[in-house]
Tab-separated table of C-alpha atoms and ligand atoms in Angstrom:
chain	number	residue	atom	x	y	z
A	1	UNK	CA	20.948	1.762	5.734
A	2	UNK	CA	19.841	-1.714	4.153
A	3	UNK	CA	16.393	-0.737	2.289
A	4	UNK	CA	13.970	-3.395	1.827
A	5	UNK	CA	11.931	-3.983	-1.484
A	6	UNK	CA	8.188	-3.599	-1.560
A	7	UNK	CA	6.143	-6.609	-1.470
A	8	UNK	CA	4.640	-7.191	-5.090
A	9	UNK	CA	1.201	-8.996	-4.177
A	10	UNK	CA	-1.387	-6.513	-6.421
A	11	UNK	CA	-5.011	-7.326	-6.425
A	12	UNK	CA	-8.080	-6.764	-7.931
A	13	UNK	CA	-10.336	-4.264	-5.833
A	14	UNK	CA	-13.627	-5.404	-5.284
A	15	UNK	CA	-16.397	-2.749	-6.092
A	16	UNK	CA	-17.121	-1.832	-2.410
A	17	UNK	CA	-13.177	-0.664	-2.267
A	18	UNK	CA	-13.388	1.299	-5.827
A	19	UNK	CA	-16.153	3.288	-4.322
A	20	UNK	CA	-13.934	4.230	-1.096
A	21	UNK	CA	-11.149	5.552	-3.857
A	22	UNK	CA	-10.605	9.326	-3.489
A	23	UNK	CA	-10.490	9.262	-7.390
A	24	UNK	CA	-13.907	7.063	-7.507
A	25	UNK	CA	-16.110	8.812	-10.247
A	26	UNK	CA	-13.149	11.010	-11.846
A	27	UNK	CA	-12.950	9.538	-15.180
A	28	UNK	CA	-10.175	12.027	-16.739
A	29	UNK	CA	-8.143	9.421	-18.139
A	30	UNK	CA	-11.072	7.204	-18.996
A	31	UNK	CA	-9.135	4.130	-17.430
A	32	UNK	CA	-10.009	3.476	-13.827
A	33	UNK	CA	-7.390	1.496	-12.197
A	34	UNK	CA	-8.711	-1.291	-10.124
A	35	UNK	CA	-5.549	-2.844	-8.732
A	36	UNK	CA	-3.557	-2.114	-6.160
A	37	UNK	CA	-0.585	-3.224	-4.902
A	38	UNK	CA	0.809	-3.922	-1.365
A	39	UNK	CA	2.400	-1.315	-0.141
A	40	UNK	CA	4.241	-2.788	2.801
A	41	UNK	CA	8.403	-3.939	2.776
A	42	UNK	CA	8.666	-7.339	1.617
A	43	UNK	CA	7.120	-9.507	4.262
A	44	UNK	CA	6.074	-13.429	3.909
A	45	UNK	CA	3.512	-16.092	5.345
A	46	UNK	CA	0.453	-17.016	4.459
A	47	UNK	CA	-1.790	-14.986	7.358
A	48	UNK	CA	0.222	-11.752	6.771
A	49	UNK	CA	-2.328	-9.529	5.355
A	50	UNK	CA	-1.179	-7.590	2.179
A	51	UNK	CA	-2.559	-3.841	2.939
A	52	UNK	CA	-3.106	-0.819	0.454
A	53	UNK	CA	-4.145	2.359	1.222
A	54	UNK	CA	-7.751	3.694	-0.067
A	55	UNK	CA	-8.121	6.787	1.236
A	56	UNK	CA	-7.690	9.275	4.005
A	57	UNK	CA	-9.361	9.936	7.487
A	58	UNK	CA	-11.500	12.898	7.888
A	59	UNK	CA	-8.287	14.786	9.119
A	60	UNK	CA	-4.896	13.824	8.147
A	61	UNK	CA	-4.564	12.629	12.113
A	62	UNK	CA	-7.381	10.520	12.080
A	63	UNK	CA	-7.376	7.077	10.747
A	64	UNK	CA	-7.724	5.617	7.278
A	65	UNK	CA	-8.919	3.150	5.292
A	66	UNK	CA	-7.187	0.288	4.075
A	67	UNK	CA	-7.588	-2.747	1.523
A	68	UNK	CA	-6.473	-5.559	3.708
A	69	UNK	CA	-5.984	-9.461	1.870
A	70	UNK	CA	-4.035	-12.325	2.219
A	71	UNK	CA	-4.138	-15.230	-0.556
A	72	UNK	CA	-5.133	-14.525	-4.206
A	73	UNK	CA	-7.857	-15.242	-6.630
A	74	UNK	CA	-10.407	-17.228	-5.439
A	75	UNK	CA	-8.417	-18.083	-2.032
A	76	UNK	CA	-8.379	-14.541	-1.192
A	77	UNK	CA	-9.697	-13.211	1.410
A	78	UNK	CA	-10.327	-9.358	2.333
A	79	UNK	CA	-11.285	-6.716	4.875
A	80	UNK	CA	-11.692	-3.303	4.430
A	81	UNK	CA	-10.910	-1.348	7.404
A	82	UNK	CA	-9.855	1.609	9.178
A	83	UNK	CA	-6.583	2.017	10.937
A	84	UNK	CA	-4.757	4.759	12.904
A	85	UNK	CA	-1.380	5.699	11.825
A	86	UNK	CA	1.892	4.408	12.729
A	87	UNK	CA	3.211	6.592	15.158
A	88	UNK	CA	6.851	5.868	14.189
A	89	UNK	CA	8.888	9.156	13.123
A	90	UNK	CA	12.171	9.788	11.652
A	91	UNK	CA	13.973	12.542	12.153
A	92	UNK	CA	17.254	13.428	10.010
A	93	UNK	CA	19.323	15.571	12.472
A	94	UNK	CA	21.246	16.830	9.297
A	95	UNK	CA	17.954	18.803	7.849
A	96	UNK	CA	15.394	18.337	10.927
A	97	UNK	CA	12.952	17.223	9.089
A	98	UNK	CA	10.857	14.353	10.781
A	99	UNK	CA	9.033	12.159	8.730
A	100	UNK	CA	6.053	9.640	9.957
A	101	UNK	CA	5.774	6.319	8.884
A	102	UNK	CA	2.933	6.065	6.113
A	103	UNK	CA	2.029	2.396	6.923
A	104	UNK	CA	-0.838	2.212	9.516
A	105	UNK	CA	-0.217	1.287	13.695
A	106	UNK	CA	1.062	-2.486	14.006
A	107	UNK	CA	2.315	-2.965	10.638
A	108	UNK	CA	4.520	-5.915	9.603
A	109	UNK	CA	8.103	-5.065	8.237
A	110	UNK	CA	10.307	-2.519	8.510
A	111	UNK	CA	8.285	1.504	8.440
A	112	UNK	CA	7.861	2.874	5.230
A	113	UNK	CA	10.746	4.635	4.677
A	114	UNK	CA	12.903	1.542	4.871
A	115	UNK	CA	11.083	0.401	1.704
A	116	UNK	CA	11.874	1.055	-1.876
A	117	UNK	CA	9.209	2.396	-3.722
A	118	UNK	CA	9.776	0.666	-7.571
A	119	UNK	CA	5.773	0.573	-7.890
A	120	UNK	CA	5.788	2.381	-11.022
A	121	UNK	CA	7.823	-0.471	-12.467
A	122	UNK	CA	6.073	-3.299	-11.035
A	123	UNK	CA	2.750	-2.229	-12.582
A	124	UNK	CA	4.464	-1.414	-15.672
A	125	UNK	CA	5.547	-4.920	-15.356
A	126	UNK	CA	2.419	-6.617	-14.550
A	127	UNK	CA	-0.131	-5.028	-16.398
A	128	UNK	CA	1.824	-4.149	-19.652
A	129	UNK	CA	3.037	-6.653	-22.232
A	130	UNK	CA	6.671	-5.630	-22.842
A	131	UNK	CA	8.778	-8.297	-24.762
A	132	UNK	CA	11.403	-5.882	-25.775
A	133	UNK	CA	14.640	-7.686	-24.835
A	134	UNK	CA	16.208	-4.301	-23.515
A	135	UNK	CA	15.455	-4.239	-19.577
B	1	ZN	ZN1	2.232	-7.666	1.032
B	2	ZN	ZN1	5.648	2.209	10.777
């Protein structure tokens, strides 16, 4: 199975977006993290929108709210809007267990479990200074 990377666009939420956050108004670590990064498969173009999930529908069937942006810094432009689930499902025949495609309906790129996940290391990346020659 060829797995694709995740794209890397991250933004900066606006404040009508932070509020949506399930974690909006938690402040255990003190650090409220603003950006967020695309979490579709490596896709390209201009008028592809980027899209990040903010938080749950009302019932884990129902649809959900998404960060949608293309462009960056002052070119960006964003939506923030609800969208139903992709109803794609995988099912491994070796364990029957059927997984559903985490993205929402009419994505672009391959469904979410053809995409690596290295998020933790491309925020660790982007956000954090490292210059330690080890990698
Ligand atoms: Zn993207
Ligand atoms: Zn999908």
């Amino acid at each position: 199975m060829n797995s694709l990377l995740q794209c890397t666009a991250v933004t900066l939420l606006p404040p009508e977006a932070l509020l949506l956050l399930p974690s909006a108004g938690v402040d255990d670590s003190g650090d409220p993290e603003p950006y967020v990064l695309c979490e579709l498969g490596e896709h390209d173009g201009p008028h592809t929108e980027h899209a990040a999930f903010l938080r749950p529908g009302r019932t884990p069937d129902s649809a959900a709210q998404w960060f949608f942006w293309t462009g960056d810094g002052t070119e960006r432009a964003h939506r923030i809007d609800r969208a139903p689930w992709c109803p794609a499902l995988l099912r491994r025949l070796s364990t029957d267990v059927v997984r559903q495609c985490s993205f929402f309906d009419h994505h672009t790129a391959p469904h979410s479990w053809d995409v690596d996940d290295p998020l933790g290391d491309l925020v660790a990346e982007r956000l954090v200074p490292d210059d330690s020659p080890e990698g």
